[in-house]
PDB file of C-alpha atoms and ligand atoms in Angstrom:
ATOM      1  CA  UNK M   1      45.578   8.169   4.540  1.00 86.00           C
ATOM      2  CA  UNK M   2      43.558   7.460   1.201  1.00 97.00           C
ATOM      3  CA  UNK M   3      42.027  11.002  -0.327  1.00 98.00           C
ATOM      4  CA  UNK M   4      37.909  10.498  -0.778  1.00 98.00           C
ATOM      5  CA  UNK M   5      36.254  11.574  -4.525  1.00 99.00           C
ATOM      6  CA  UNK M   6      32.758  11.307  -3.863  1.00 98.00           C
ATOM      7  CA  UNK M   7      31.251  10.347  -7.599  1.00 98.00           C
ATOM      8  CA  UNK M   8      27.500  12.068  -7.581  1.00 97.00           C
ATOM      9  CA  UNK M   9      26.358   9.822 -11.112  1.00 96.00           C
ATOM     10  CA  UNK M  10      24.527   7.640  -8.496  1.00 93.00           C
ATOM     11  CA  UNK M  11      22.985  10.267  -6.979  1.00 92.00           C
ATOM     12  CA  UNK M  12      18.777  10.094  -6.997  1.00 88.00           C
ATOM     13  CA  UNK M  13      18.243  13.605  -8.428  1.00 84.00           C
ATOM     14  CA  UNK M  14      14.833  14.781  -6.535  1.00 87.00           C
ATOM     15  CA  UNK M  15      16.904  16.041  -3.688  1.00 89.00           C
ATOM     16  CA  UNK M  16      20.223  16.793  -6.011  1.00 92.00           C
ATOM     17  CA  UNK M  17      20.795  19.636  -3.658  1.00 92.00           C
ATOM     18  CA  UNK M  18      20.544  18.519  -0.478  1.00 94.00           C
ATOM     19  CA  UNK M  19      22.749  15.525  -1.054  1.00 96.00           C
ATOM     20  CA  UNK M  20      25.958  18.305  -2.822  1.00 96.00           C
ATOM     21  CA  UNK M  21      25.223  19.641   0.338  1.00 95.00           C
ATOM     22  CA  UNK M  22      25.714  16.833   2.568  1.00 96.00           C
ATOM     23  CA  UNK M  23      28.296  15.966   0.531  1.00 97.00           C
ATOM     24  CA  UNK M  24      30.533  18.757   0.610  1.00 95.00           C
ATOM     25  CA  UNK M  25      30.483  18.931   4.438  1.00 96.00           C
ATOM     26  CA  UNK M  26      31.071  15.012   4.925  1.00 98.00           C
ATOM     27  CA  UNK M  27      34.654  14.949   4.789  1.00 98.00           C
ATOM     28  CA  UNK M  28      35.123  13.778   1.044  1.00 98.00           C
ATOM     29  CA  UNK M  29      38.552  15.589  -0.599  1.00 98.00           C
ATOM     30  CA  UNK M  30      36.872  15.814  -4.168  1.00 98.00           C
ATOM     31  CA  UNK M  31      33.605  15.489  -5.967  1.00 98.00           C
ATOM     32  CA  UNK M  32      33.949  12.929  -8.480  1.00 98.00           C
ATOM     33  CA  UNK M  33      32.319  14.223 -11.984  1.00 98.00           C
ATOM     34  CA  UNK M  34      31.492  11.508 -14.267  1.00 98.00           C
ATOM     35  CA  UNK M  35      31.065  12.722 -17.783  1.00 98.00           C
ATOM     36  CA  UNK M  36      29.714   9.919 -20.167  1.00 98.00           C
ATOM     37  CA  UNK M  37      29.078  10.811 -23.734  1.00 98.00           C
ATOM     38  CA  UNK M  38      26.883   8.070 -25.001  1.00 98.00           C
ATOM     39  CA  UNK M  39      29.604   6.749 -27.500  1.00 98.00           C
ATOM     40  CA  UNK M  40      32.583   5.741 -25.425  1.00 98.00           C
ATOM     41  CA  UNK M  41      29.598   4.065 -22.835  1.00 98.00           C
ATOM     42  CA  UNK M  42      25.833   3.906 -23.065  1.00 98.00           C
ATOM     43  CA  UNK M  43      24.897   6.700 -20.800  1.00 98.00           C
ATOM     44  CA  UNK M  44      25.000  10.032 -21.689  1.00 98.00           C
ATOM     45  CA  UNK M  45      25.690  12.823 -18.238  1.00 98.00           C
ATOM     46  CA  UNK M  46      26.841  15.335 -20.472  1.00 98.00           C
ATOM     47  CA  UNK M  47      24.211  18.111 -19.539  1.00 97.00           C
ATOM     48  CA  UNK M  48      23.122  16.216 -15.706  1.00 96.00           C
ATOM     49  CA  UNK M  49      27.087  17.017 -14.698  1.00 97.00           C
ATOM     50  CA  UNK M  50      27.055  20.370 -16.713  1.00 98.00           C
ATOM     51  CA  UNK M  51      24.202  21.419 -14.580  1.00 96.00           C
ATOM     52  CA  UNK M  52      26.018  19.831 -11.317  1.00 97.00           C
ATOM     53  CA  UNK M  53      29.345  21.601 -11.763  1.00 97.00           C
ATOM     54  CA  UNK M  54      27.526  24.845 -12.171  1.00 97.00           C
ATOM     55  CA  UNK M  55      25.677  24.391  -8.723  1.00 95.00           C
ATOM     56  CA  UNK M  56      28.707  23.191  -7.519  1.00 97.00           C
ATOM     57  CA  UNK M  57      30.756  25.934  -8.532  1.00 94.00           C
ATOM     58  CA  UNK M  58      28.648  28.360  -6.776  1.00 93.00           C
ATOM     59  CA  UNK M  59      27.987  26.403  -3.428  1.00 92.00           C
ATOM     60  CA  UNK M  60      31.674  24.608  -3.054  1.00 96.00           C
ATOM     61  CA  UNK M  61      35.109  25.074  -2.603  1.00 94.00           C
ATOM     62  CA  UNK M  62      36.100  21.268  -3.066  1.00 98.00           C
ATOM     63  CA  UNK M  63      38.217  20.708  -6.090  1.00 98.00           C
ATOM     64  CA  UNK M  64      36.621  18.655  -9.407  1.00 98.00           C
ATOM     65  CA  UNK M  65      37.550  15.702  -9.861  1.00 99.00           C
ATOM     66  CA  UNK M  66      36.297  15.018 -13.793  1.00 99.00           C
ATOM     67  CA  UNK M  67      36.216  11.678 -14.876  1.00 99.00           C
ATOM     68  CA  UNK M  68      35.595  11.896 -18.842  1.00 99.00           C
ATOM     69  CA  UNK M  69      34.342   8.846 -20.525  1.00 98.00           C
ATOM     70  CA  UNK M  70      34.126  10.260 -24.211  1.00 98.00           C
ATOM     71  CA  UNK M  71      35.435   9.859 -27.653  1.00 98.00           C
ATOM     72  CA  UNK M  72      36.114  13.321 -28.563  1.00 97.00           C
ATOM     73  CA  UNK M  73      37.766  14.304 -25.373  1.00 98.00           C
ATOM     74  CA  UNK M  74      39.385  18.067 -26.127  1.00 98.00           C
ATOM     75  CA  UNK M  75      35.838  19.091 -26.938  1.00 98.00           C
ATOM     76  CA  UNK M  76      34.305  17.563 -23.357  1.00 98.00           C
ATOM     77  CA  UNK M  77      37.857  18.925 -22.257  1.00 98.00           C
ATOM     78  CA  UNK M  78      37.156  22.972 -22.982  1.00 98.00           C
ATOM     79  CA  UNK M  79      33.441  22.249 -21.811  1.00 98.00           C
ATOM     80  CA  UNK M  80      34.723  21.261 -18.485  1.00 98.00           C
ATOM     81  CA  UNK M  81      37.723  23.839 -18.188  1.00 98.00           C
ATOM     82  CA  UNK M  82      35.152  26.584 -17.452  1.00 97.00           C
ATOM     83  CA  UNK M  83      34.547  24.692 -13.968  1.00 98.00           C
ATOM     84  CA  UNK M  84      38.450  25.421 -13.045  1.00 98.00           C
ATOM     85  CA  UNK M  85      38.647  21.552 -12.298  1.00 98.00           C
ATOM     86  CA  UNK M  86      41.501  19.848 -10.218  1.00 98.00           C
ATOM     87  CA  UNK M  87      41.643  16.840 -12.303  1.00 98.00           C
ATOM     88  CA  UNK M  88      40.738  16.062 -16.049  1.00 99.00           C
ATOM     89  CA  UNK M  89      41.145  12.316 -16.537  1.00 99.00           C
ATOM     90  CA  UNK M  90      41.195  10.723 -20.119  1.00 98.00           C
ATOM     91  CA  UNK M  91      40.741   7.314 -21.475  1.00 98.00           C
ATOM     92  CA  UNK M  92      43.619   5.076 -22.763  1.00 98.00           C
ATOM     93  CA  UNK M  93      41.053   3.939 -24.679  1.00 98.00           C
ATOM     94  CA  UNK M  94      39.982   6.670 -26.476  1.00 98.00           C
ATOM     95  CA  UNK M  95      42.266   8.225 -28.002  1.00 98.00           C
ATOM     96  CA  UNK M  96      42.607   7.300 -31.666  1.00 98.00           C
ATOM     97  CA  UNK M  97      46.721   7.004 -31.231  1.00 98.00           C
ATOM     98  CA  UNK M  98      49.611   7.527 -29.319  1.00 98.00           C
ATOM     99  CA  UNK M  99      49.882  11.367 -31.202  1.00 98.00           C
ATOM    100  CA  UNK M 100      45.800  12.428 -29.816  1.00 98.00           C
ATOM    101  CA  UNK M 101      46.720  11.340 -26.321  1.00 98.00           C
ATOM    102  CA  UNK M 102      49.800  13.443 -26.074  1.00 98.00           C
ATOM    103  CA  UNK M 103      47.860  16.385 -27.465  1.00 98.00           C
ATOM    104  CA  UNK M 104      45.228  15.781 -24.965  1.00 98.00           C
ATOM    105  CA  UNK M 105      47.598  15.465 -22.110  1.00 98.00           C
ATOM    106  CA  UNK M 106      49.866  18.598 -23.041  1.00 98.00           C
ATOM    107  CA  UNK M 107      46.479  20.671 -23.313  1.00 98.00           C
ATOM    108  CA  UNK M 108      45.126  19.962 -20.209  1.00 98.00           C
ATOM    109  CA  UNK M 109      48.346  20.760 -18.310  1.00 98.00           C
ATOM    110  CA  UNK M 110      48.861  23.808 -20.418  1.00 98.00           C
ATOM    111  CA  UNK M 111      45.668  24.893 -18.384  1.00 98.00           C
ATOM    112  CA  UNK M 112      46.755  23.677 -15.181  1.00 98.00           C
ATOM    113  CA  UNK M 113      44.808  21.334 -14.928  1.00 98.00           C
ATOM    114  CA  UNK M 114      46.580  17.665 -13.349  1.00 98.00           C
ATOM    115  CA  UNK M 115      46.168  15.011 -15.786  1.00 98.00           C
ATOM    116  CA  UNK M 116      44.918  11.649 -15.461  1.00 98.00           C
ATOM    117  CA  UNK M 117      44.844   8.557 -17.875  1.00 99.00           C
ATOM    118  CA  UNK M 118      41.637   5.769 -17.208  1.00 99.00           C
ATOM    119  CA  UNK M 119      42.314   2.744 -17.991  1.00 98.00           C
ATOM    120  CA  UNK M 120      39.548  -0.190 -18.349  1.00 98.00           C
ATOM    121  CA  UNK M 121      39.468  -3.298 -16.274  1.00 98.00           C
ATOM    122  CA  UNK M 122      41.207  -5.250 -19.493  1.00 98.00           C
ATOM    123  CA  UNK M 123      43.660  -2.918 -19.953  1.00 98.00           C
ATOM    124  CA  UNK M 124      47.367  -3.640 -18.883  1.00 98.00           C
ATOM    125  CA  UNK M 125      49.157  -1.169 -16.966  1.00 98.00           C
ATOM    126  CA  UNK M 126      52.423  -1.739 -19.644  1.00 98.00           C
ATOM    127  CA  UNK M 127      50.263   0.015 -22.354  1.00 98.00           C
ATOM    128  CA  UNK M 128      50.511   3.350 -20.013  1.00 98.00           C
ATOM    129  CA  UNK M 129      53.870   2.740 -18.747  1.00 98.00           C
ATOM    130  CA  UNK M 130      55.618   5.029 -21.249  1.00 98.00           C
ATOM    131  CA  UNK M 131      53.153   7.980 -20.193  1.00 98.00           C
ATOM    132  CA  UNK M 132      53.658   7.744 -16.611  1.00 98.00           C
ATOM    133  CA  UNK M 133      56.562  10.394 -16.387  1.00 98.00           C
ATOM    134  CA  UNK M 134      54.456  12.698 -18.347  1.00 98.00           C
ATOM    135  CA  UNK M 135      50.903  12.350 -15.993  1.00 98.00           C
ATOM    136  CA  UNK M 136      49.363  13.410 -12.387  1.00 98.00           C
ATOM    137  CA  UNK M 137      47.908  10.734 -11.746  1.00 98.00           C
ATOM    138  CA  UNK M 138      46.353   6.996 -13.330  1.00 99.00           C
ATOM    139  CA  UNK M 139      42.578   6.238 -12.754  1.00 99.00           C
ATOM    140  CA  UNK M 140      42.208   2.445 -12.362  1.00 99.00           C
ATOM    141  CA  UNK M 141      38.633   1.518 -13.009  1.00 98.00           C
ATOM    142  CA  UNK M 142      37.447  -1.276 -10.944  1.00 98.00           C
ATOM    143  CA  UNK M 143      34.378  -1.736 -12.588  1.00 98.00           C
ATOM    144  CA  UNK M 144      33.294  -1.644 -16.210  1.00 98.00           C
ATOM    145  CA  UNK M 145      33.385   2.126 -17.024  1.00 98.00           C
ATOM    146  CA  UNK M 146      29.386   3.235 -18.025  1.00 97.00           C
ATOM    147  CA  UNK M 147      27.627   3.205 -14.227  1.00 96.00           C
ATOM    148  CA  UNK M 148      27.297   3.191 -10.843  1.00 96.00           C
ATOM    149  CA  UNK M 149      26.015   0.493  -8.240  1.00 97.00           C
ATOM    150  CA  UNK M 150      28.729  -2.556  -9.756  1.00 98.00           C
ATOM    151  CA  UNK M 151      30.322  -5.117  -8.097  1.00 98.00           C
ATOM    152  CA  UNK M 152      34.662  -4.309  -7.771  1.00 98.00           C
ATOM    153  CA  UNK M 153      36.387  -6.559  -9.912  1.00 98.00           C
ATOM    154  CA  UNK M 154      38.967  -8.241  -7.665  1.00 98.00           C
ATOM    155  CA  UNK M 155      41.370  -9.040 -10.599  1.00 97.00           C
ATOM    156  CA  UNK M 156      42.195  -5.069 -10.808  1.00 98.00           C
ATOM    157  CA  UNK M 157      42.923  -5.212  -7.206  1.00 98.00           C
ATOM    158  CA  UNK M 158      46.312  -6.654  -8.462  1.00 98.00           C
ATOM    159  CA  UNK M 159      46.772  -4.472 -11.072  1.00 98.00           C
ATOM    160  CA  UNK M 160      47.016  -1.650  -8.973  1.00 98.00           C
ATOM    161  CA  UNK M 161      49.656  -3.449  -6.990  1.00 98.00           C
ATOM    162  CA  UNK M 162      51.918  -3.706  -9.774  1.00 98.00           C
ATOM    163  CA  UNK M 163      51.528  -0.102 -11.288  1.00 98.00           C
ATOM    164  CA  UNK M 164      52.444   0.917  -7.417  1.00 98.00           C
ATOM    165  CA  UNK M 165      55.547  -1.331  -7.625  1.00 98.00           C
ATOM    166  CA  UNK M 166      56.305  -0.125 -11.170  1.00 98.00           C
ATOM    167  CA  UNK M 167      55.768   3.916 -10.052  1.00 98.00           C
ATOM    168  CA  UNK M 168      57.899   2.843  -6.536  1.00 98.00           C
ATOM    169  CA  UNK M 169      60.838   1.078  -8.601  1.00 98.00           C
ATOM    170  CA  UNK M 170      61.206   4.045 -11.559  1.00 98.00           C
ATOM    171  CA  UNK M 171      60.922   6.741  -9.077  1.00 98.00           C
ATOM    172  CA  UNK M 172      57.824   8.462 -10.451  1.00 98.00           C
ATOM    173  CA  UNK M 173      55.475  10.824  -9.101  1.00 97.00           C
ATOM    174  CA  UNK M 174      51.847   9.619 -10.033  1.00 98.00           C
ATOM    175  CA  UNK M 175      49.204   9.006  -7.746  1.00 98.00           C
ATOM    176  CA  UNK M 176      46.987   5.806  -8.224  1.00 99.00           C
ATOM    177  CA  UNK M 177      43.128   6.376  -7.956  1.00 98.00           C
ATOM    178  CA  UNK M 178      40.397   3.669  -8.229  1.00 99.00           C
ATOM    179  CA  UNK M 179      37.047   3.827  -9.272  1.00 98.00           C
ATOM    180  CA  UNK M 180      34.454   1.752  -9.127  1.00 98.00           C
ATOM    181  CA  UNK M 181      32.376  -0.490  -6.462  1.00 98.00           C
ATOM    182  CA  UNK M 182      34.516   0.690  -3.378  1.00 98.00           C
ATOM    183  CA  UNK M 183      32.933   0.203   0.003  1.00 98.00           C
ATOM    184  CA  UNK M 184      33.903   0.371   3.402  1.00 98.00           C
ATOM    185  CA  UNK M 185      34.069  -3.362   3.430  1.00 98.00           C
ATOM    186  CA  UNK M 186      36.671  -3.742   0.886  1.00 98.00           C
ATOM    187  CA  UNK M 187      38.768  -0.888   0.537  1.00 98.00           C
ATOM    188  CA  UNK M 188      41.415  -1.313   2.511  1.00 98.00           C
ATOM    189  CA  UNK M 189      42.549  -4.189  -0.490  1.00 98.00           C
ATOM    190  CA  UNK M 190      42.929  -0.788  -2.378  1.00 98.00           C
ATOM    191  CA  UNK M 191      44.719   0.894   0.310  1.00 98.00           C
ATOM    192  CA  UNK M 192      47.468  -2.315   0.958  1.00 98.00           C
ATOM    193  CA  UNK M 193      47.705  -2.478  -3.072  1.00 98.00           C
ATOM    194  CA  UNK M 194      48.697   1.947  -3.318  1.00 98.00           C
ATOM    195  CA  UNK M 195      46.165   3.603  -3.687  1.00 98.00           C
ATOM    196  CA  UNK M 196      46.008   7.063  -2.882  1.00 98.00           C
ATOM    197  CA  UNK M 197      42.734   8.419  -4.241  1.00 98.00           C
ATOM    198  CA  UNK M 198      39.547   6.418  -4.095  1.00 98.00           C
ATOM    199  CA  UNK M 199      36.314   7.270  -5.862  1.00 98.00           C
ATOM    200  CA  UNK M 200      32.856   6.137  -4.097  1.00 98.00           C
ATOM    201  CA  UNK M 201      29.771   6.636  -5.430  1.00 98.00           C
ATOM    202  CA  UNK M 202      26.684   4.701  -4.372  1.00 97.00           C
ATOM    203  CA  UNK M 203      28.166   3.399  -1.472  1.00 98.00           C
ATOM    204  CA  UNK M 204      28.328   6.756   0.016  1.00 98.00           C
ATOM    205  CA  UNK M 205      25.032   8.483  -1.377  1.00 96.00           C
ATOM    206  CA  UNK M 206      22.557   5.056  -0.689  1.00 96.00           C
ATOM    207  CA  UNK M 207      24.677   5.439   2.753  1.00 96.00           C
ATOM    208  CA  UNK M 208      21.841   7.016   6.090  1.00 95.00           C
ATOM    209  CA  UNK M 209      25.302   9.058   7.146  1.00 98.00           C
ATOM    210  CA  UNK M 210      27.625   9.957   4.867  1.00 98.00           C
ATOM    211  CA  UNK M 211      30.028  11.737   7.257  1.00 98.00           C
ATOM    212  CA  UNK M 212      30.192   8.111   9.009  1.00 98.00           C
ATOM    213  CA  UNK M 213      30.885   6.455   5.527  1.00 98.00           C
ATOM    214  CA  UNK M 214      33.603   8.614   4.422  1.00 98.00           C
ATOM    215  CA  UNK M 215      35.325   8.404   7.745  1.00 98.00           C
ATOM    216  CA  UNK M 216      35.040   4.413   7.262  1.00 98.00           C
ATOM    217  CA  UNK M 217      36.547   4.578   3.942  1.00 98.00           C
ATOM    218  CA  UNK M 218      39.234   6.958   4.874  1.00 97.00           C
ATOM    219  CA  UNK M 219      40.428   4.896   8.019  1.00 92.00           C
TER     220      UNK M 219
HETATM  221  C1  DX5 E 301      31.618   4.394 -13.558  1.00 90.17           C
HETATM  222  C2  DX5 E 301      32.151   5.675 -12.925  1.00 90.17           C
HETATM  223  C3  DX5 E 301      32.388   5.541 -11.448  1.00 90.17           C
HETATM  224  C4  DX5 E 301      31.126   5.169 -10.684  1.00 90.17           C
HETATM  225  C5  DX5 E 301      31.468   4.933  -9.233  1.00 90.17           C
HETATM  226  O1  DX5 E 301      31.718   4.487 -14.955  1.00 90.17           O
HETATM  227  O2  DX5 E 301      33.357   6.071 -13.515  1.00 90.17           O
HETATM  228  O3  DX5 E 301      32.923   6.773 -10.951  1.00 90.17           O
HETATM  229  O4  DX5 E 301      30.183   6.208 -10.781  1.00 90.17           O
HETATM  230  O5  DX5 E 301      30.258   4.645  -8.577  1.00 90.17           O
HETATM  231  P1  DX5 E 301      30.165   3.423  -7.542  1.00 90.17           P
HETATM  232  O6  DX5 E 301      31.061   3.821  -6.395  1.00 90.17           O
HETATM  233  O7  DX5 E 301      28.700   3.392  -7.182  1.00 90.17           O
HETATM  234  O8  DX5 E 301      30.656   2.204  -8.238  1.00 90.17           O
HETATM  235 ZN1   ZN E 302      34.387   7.701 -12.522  1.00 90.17          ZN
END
């Protein structure tokens, strides 16, 4: 059974509340906080996911699930610690070298936090390999990292396959979790590749029943 992380970026923000709300009793097993800093992508949800955690932190119990999609990542990192999160996931990307992303790794576990890497649709899973024994978990972006509402790239679907072979054959605890155009219709490809976690954004907030969506996606 594939674990639910409900992102809210897609979320229409006139009835923000209601929708946490409906959220947090649909069944989802995290809500998926998508930090963008305007650099690393276009958008920028710094304060909009600020404010959301706060609310959050006073109306749920679900863990945070925080997706950060930022060049400077140990500031957004201490900005987000306040929350308590579950997860803090970093990009491959990002980090200036090999050095910054072991810094940023050891600091978010030293605050026991788990500790993802993202890695972009073009990225190959051999330039995380060496990491693996020292993460949580890897967040495979099936989409272009920047928004919500995209198409799944079918080319990662395969990817994820052969990080789940790789983590299987070098006996290594890390979960896989994708992110990025799941649906109902295609997600048990993610589930027959590995995947444990699965983020969903618009297809569960545009959905008229979002207990009935989750429940679909978690099969
Ligand atoms: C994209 C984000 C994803 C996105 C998922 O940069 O990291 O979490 O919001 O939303 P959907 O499920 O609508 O693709
Ligand atoms: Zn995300």
């Amino acid at each position: 059974m594939v674990e639910v992380s409900a992102s809210i970026l897609s979320m229409k923000n006139e009835n923000a509340i209601q929708t946490l709300y409906n959220l947090e009793t649909s069944g989802i097993d995290y809500f998926h906080i998508d930090v963008m800093d305007g650099k690393f992508v276009e958008a920028d949800t710094t304060s909009k996911m600020l404010e959301y955690c706060e609310y959050l932190n006073s109306i749920s119990n679900l863990p945070l699930d925080v997706h950060l999609m930022v060049e400077d990542a140990k500031s957004y990192i201490n900005s987000f610690l306040v929350f308590e999160p579950n997860i803090i996931t970093i990009h491959l990307e990002s980090a200036k070298n090999k050095q910054e992303l072991l810094e940023w790794i050891n600091y978010i576990k030293e605050n026991n936090v788990r500790v993802g890497i993202s890695i972009k649709p073009n990225t190959k899973i051999e330039e995380i390999t060496e990491y693996l024994p020292l993460i949580h978990l890897v967040l495979v972006m099936t989409v272009e990292p920047g928004k919500g509402g995209q198409e799944l790239l079918l080319p990662t679907i395969q990817k994820i396959k052969d990080l789940s072979d790789y983590i299987k054959q070098n006996n290594l605890e890390v979960d896989i979790e994708a992110d990025g155009g799941i649906k109902p219709e295609n997600v048990n490809m993610l589930k027959e590749a590995g995947t444990n976690i699965i983020v969903a954004g618009s297809s569960i907030t545009n959905s008229s029943n979002f207990k009935e969506t989750v429940a679909k996606l978690k099969g």
